Amino acid sequence: MENLSIIGLQWGDEGKGKIVDYHAGRFDGVARYNGGSNAGHTIVFGNRTYVFHLLPSGLLKRKRLFIGPGVVLDPITLKEELDLAKKEGIKIDLTIDGRCTLVSPLEKEMDAIIEKARGPKALGTTKRGIGPAYAMRALRVIPRAMDLGLGTFDLASAKALYSLFAKDIPDLTRWTESAREVLRGRIGDVGAAILELNASGKSVIFEGAQGVLLDLIHGTYPYVTGGHTLASYVPASLGIPAKSEGKVLGVAKAYTTRVGSGPFPTEISGRVADSMREIGKEYGATTGRPRRIGWFDLVAMKYAVRLNGVDEIALTKLDILTKVGEMKVCVAYRQNGREITEFSSALPFIDKVLPVYEDLQSFLGLELTRAKLPRAVDAFVEYLERELKVKVSLVSIGEERTATVERG
Ligand code: IMP
């Protein structure tokens, strides 16, 4: 069986954690390849809800876990997650690539300082130091996991460089000790390990963080994350050949959410948005911030599908729409009397476009069961398949692992 890349097609929070956990049983490992502890991947299992920021979502199925070199790794967060897993009796088999960038308290401070300086134009980052960490890597200042894990890190010279960026450098002694502890015995070459598994007939899920529209280059810049979220980043960041990427499964919510600032053409406010937020528990898994709510955006989704060569889609949170009396899909944007259907051509003025909606049959009061989806739901899914020219292979109708419908 080939590998599988699972990525978010919107602004993150599409429900990737649940989909990775659902598929993980058929794979031998799960690898994170991008982002850092800004991600919050939620898995509901029985009566427990788990949120992990760095550990790949294959952990509940006891899979081999990998954190690839493209990840910006906060060792303190990782230590907390490993401690939690231990407390829960979950055995973790984790390999961290030696080339991972390590996020220190300094990058988190830089994140907060830059956000404050932006004033009303703040990006609304998670303040996990993601942008500064990727920037410090580009400046070749920041240490890698191998530098601490294998003992070659020189704190004094690091401090000398850090002092160029901040007047008061946070004390890094404790951070250095904790980082060493968490990395000890876990450093390896993730790309090589994945290829070795593949050579013995085993396969791996590549678990994306954030979503396409938060990509540093292709998203709604500057309101994006500090790294890359596209499927094409999977092989480059992990250090495996492009042909090893496998199928691309894009995850999309049946509506749209966004947390943090930035353009959001289909955003709605008022009663419907408020009830969708409450019913859908649309609060940031990392920061607890209320997520902004909007209708499904076909213009943005066609762009996301095109950029990633999406093979199949997993459509999530359809159950939330059974509590809502309306059902809309944005089919175009309007700007100065002109209709636009290509997301990239709307990007220069994306904060000013107005959505053109198609009204579909509401799901209000429908009962969703695994045995049979109601006609209105099937019709919506088939409509998306026709418009996007991609198969919707999985439909999620509840937060539990079992509330998932496979479509043949
Ligand atoms: P950063 O990644 O912390 O720099 O934040 C940049 C933008 O990406 C902000 O709007 C964040 O809210 C958003 N963001 C980062 N990670 C996630 C995520 O996992 N889900 C949803 N939004 C995210």
PDB file of N, CA, C and O in Angstrom, residues 5-9 33-34 208-219 227-237 245 248 303-304 306-309:
ATOM      1  N   SER A   5      -0.784  11.300   2.056  1.00  0.00           N
ATOM      2  CA  SER A   5      -0.601  12.650   2.610  1.00  0.00           C
ATOM      3  C   SER A   5      -1.964  13.218   2.954  1.00  0.00           C
ATOM      4  O   SER A   5      -2.857  13.266   2.104  1.00  0.00           O
ATOM      5  N   ILE A   6      -2.140  13.635   4.186  1.00  0.00           N
ATOM      6  CA  ILE A   6      -3.429  14.196   4.626  1.00  0.00           C
ATOM      7  C   ILE A   6      -3.218  15.670   4.966  1.00  0.00           C
ATOM      8  O   ILE A   6      -2.456  16.007   5.883  1.00  0.00           O
ATOM      9  N   ILE A   7      -3.877  16.533   4.192  1.00  0.00           N
ATOM     10  CA  ILE A   7      -3.615  17.972   4.367  1.00  0.00           C
ATOM     11  C   ILE A   7      -4.931  18.742   4.521  1.00  0.00           C
ATOM     12  O   ILE A   7      -5.985  18.280   4.084  1.00  0.00           O
ATOM     13  N   GLY A   8      -4.858  19.934   5.097  1.00  0.00           N
ATOM     14  CA  GLY A   8      -6.030  20.789   5.266  1.00  0.00           C
ATOM     15  C   GLY A   8      -6.235  21.659   4.037  1.00  0.00           C
ATOM     16  O   GLY A   8      -5.280  22.210   3.500  1.00  0.00           O
ATOM     17  N   LEU A   9      -7.489  21.777   3.599  1.00  0.00           N
ATOM     18  CA  LEU A   9      -7.759  22.533   2.363  1.00  0.00           C
ATOM     19  C   LEU A   9      -8.278  23.947   2.627  1.00  0.00           C
ATOM     20  O   LEU A   9      -8.538  24.685   1.683  1.00  0.00           O
ATOM     21  N   TYR A  33       5.160  16.809   9.156  1.00  0.00           N
ATOM     22  CA  TYR A  33       6.191  17.346   8.257  1.00  0.00           C
ATOM     23  C   TYR A  33       6.271  18.865   8.225  1.00  0.00           C
ATOM     24  O   TYR A  33       7.174  19.420   7.616  1.00  0.00           O
ATOM     25  N   ASN A  34       5.306  19.566   8.861  1.00  0.00           N
ATOM     26  CA  ASN A  34       5.343  21.032   8.784  1.00  0.00           C
ATOM     27  C   ASN A  34       4.810  21.666  10.062  1.00  0.00           C
ATOM     28  O   ASN A  34       4.269  20.980  10.928  1.00  0.00           O
ATOM     29  N   GLY A 208      -0.500  16.711   7.738  1.00  0.00           N
ATOM     30  CA  GLY A 208      -0.294  18.149   7.557  1.00  0.00           C
ATOM     31  C   GLY A 208      -0.818  18.943   8.741  1.00  0.00           C
ATOM     32  O   GLY A 208      -1.730  18.516   9.442  1.00  0.00           O
ATOM     33  N   ALA A 209      -0.225  20.109   8.948  1.00  0.00           N
ATOM     34  CA  ALA A 209      -0.731  21.045   9.957  1.00  0.00           C
ATOM     35  C   ALA A 209      -1.210  22.300   9.221  1.00  0.00           C
ATOM     36  O   ALA A 209      -0.776  22.587   8.110  1.00  0.00           O
ATOM     37  N   GLN A 210      -2.138  23.031   9.850  1.00  0.00           N
ATOM     38  CA  GLN A 210      -2.756  24.209   9.232  1.00  0.00           C
ATOM     39  C   GLN A 210      -3.452  23.838   7.919  1.00  0.00           C
ATOM     40  O   GLN A 210      -3.798  22.688   7.724  1.00  0.00           O
ATOM     41  N   GLY A 211      -3.623  24.835   7.028  1.00  0.00           N
ATOM     42  CA  GLY A 211      -4.334  24.543   5.781  1.00  0.00           C
ATOM     43  C   GLY A 211      -3.734  25.336   4.633  1.00  0.00           C
ATOM     44  O   GLY A 211      -2.896  26.234   4.841  1.00  0.00           O
ATOM     45  N   VAL A 212      -4.179  24.991   3.430  1.00  0.00           N
ATOM     46  CA  VAL A 212      -3.608  25.568   2.207  1.00  0.00           C
ATOM     47  C   VAL A 212      -3.639  27.102   2.230  1.00  0.00           C
ATOM     48  O   VAL A 212      -2.681  27.762   1.820  1.00  0.00           O
ATOM     49  N   LEU A 213      -4.733  27.667   2.735  1.00  0.00           N
ATOM     50  CA  LEU A 213      -4.874  29.126   2.649  1.00  0.00           C
ATOM     51  C   LEU A 213      -4.019  29.859   3.681  1.00  0.00           C
ATOM     52  O   LEU A 213      -3.939  31.080   3.681  1.00  0.00           O
ATOM     53  N   LEU A 214      -3.341  29.071   4.540  1.00  0.00           N
ATOM     54  CA  LEU A 214      -2.392  29.654   5.498  1.00  0.00           C
ATOM     55  C   LEU A 214      -0.954  29.451   5.020  1.00  0.00           C
ATOM     56  O   LEU A 214      -0.011  29.754   5.746  1.00  0.00           O
ATOM     57  N   ASP A 215      -0.768  28.922   3.811  1.00  0.00           N
ATOM     58  CA  ASP A 215       0.584  28.696   3.297  1.00  0.00           C
ATOM     59  C   ASP A 215       1.317  30.035   3.145  1.00  0.00           C
ATOM     60  O   ASP A 215       0.737  31.017   2.657  1.00  0.00           O
ATOM     61  N   LEU A 216       2.585  30.034   3.518  1.00  0.00           N
ATOM     62  CA  LEU A 216       3.388  31.264   3.500  1.00  0.00           C
ATOM     63  C   LEU A 216       3.437  31.924   2.119  1.00  0.00           C
ATOM     64  O   LEU A 216       3.450  33.145   1.999  1.00  0.00           O
ATOM     65  N   ILE A 217       3.458  31.116   1.070  1.00  0.00           N
ATOM     66  CA  ILE A 217       3.561  31.665  -0.288  1.00  0.00           C
ATOM     67  C   ILE A 217       2.201  31.735  -0.966  1.00  0.00           C
ATOM     68  O   ILE A 217       1.839  32.748  -1.559  1.00  0.00           O
ATOM     69  N   HIS A 218       1.422  30.664  -0.865  1.00  0.00           N
ATOM     70  CA  HIS A 218       0.196  30.564  -1.659  1.00  0.00           C
ATOM     71  C   HIS A 218      -1.071  30.979  -0.912  1.00  0.00           C
ATOM     72  O   HIS A 218      -2.152  31.001  -1.498  1.00  0.00           O
ATOM     73  N   GLY A 219      -0.939  31.302   0.348  1.00  0.00           N
ATOM     74  CA  GLY A 219      -2.109  31.663   1.148  1.00  0.00           C
ATOM     75  C   GLY A 219      -2.415  33.146   1.093  1.00  0.00           C
ATOM     76  O   GLY A 219      -1.953  33.869   0.204  1.00  0.00           O
ATOM     77  N   GLY A 227       5.264  28.927   7.681  1.00  0.00           N
ATOM     78  CA  GLY A 227       5.837  27.837   6.892  1.00  0.00           C
ATOM     79  C   GLY A 227       4.930  27.401   5.756  1.00  0.00           C
ATOM     80  O   GLY A 227       4.016  28.128   5.346  1.00  0.00           O
ATOM     81  N   HIS A 228       5.188  26.192   5.272  1.00  0.00           N
ATOM     82  CA  HIS A 228       4.504  25.713   4.067  1.00  0.00           C
ATOM     83  C   HIS A 228       3.506  24.615   4.405  1.00  0.00           C
ATOM     84  O   HIS A 228       3.798  23.736   5.212  1.00  0.00           O
ATOM     85  N   THR A 229       2.359  24.675   3.752  1.00  0.00           N
ATOM     86  CA  THR A 229       1.286  23.733   4.105  1.00  0.00           C
ATOM     87  C   THR A 229       0.860  22.859   2.925  1.00  0.00           C
ATOM     88  O   THR A 229       0.011  21.997   3.079  1.00  0.00           O
ATOM     89  N   LEU A 230       1.428  23.099   1.761  1.00  0.00           N
ATOM     90  CA  LEU A 230       0.988  22.361   0.570  1.00  0.00           C
ATOM     91  C   LEU A 230       1.489  20.909   0.591  1.00  0.00           C
ATOM     92  O   LEU A 230       2.530  20.609   1.179  1.00  0.00           O
ATOM     93  N   ALA A 231       0.760  20.049  -0.124  1.00  0.00           N
ATOM     94  CA  ALA A 231       1.150  18.638  -0.197  1.00  0.00           C
ATOM     95  C   ALA A 231       2.528  18.490  -0.842  1.00  0.00           C
ATOM     96  O   ALA A 231       3.280  17.572  -0.511  1.00  0.00           O
ATOM     97  N   SER A 232       2.858  19.401  -1.766  1.00  0.00           N
ATOM     98  CA  SER A 232       4.156  19.278  -2.440  1.00  0.00           C
ATOM     99  C   SER A 232       5.328  19.514  -1.487  1.00  0.00           C
ATOM    100  O   SER A 232       6.478  19.229  -1.812  1.00  0.00           O
ATOM    101  N   TYR A 233       5.028  20.035  -0.307  1.00  0.00           N
ATOM    102  CA  TYR A 233       6.072  20.244   0.693  1.00  0.00           C
ATOM    103  C   TYR A 233       6.400  18.938   1.434  1.00  0.00           C
ATOM    104  O   TYR A 233       7.450  18.825   2.050  1.00  0.00           O
ATOM    105  N   VAL A 234       5.496  17.971   1.358  1.00  0.00           N
ATOM    106  CA  VAL A 234       5.688  16.702   2.090  1.00  0.00           C
ATOM    107  C   VAL A 234       7.046  16.072   1.764  1.00  0.00           C
ATOM    108  O   VAL A 234       7.884  15.898   2.660  1.00  0.00           O
ATOM    109  N   PRO A 235       7.312  15.738   0.487  1.00  0.00           N
ATOM    110  CA  PRO A 235       8.585  15.059   0.221  1.00  0.00           C
ATOM    111  C   PRO A 235       9.792  15.960   0.449  1.00  0.00           C
ATOM    112  O   PRO A 235      10.808  15.504   0.983  1.00  0.00           O
ATOM    113  N   ALA A 236       9.674  17.233   0.067  1.00  0.00           N
ATOM    114  CA  ALA A 236      10.829  18.137   0.221  1.00  0.00           C
ATOM    115  C   ALA A 236      11.200  18.269   1.694  1.00  0.00           C
ATOM    116  O   ALA A 236      12.379  18.226   2.057  1.00  0.00           O
ATOM    117  N   SER A 237      10.214  18.420   2.548  1.00  0.00           N
ATOM    118  CA  SER A 237      10.543  18.672   3.945  1.00  0.00           C
ATOM    119  C   SER A 237      10.970  17.399   4.666  1.00  0.00           C
ATOM    120  O   SER A 237      11.768  17.452   5.589  1.00  0.00           O
ATOM    121  N   GLU A 245       5.423  10.299  -2.036  1.00  0.00           N
ATOM    122  CA  GLU A 245       4.408  11.038  -1.296  1.00  0.00           C
ATOM    123  C   GLU A 245       3.086  10.284  -1.175  1.00  0.00           C
ATOM    124  O   GLU A 245       2.357  10.411  -0.201  1.00  0.00           O
ATOM    125  N   VAL A 248      -2.921  12.087  -2.213  1.00  0.00           N
ATOM    126  CA  VAL A 248      -3.197  13.276  -1.409  1.00  0.00           C
ATOM    127  C   VAL A 248      -4.675  13.279  -1.022  1.00  0.00           C
ATOM    128  O   VAL A 248      -5.562  13.338  -1.875  1.00  0.00           O
ATOM    129  N   TYR A 303      -9.115  26.335  -5.833  1.00  0.00           N
ATOM    130  CA  TYR A 303      -7.707  26.756  -5.781  1.00  0.00           C
ATOM    131  C   TYR A 303      -6.907  25.736  -4.953  1.00  0.00           C
ATOM    132  O   TYR A 303      -5.844  25.271  -5.383  1.00  0.00           O
ATOM    133  N   ALA A 304      -7.452  25.366  -3.784  1.00  0.00           N
ATOM    134  CA  ALA A 304      -6.755  24.431  -2.892  1.00  0.00           C
ATOM    135  C   ALA A 304      -6.583  23.063  -3.556  1.00  0.00           C
ATOM    136  O   ALA A 304      -5.526  22.437  -3.471  1.00  0.00           O
ATOM    137  N   ARG A 306      -6.495  22.467  -6.788  1.00  0.00           N
ATOM    138  CA  ARG A 306      -5.538  22.610  -7.890  1.00  0.00           C
ATOM    139  C   ARG A 306      -4.094  22.659  -7.369  1.00  0.00           C
ATOM    140  O   ARG A 306      -3.213  21.976  -7.892  1.00  0.00           O
ATOM    141  N   LEU A 307      -3.858  23.440  -6.328  1.00  0.00           N
ATOM    142  CA  LEU A 307      -2.486  23.597  -5.826  1.00  0.00           C
ATOM    143  C   LEU A 307      -1.904  22.291  -5.285  1.00  0.00           C
ATOM    144  O   LEU A 307      -0.688  22.129  -5.247  1.00  0.00           O
ATOM    145  N   ASN A 308      -2.787  21.415  -4.841  1.00  0.00           N
ATOM    146  CA  ASN A 308      -2.306  20.207  -4.171  1.00  0.00           C
ATOM    147  C   ASN A 308      -2.493  18.929  -4.962  1.00  0.00           C
ATOM    148  O   ASN A 308      -2.092  17.870  -4.496  1.00  0.00           O
ATOM    149  N   GLY A 309      -3.125  19.013  -6.122  1.00  0.00           N
ATOM    150  CA  GLY A 309      -3.389  17.784  -6.882  1.00  0.00           C
ATOM    151  C   GLY A 309      -4.145  16.791  -6.022  1.00  0.00           C
ATOM    152  O   GLY A 309      -3.778  15.615  -5.941  1.00  0.00           O
TER     153      GLY A 309
END
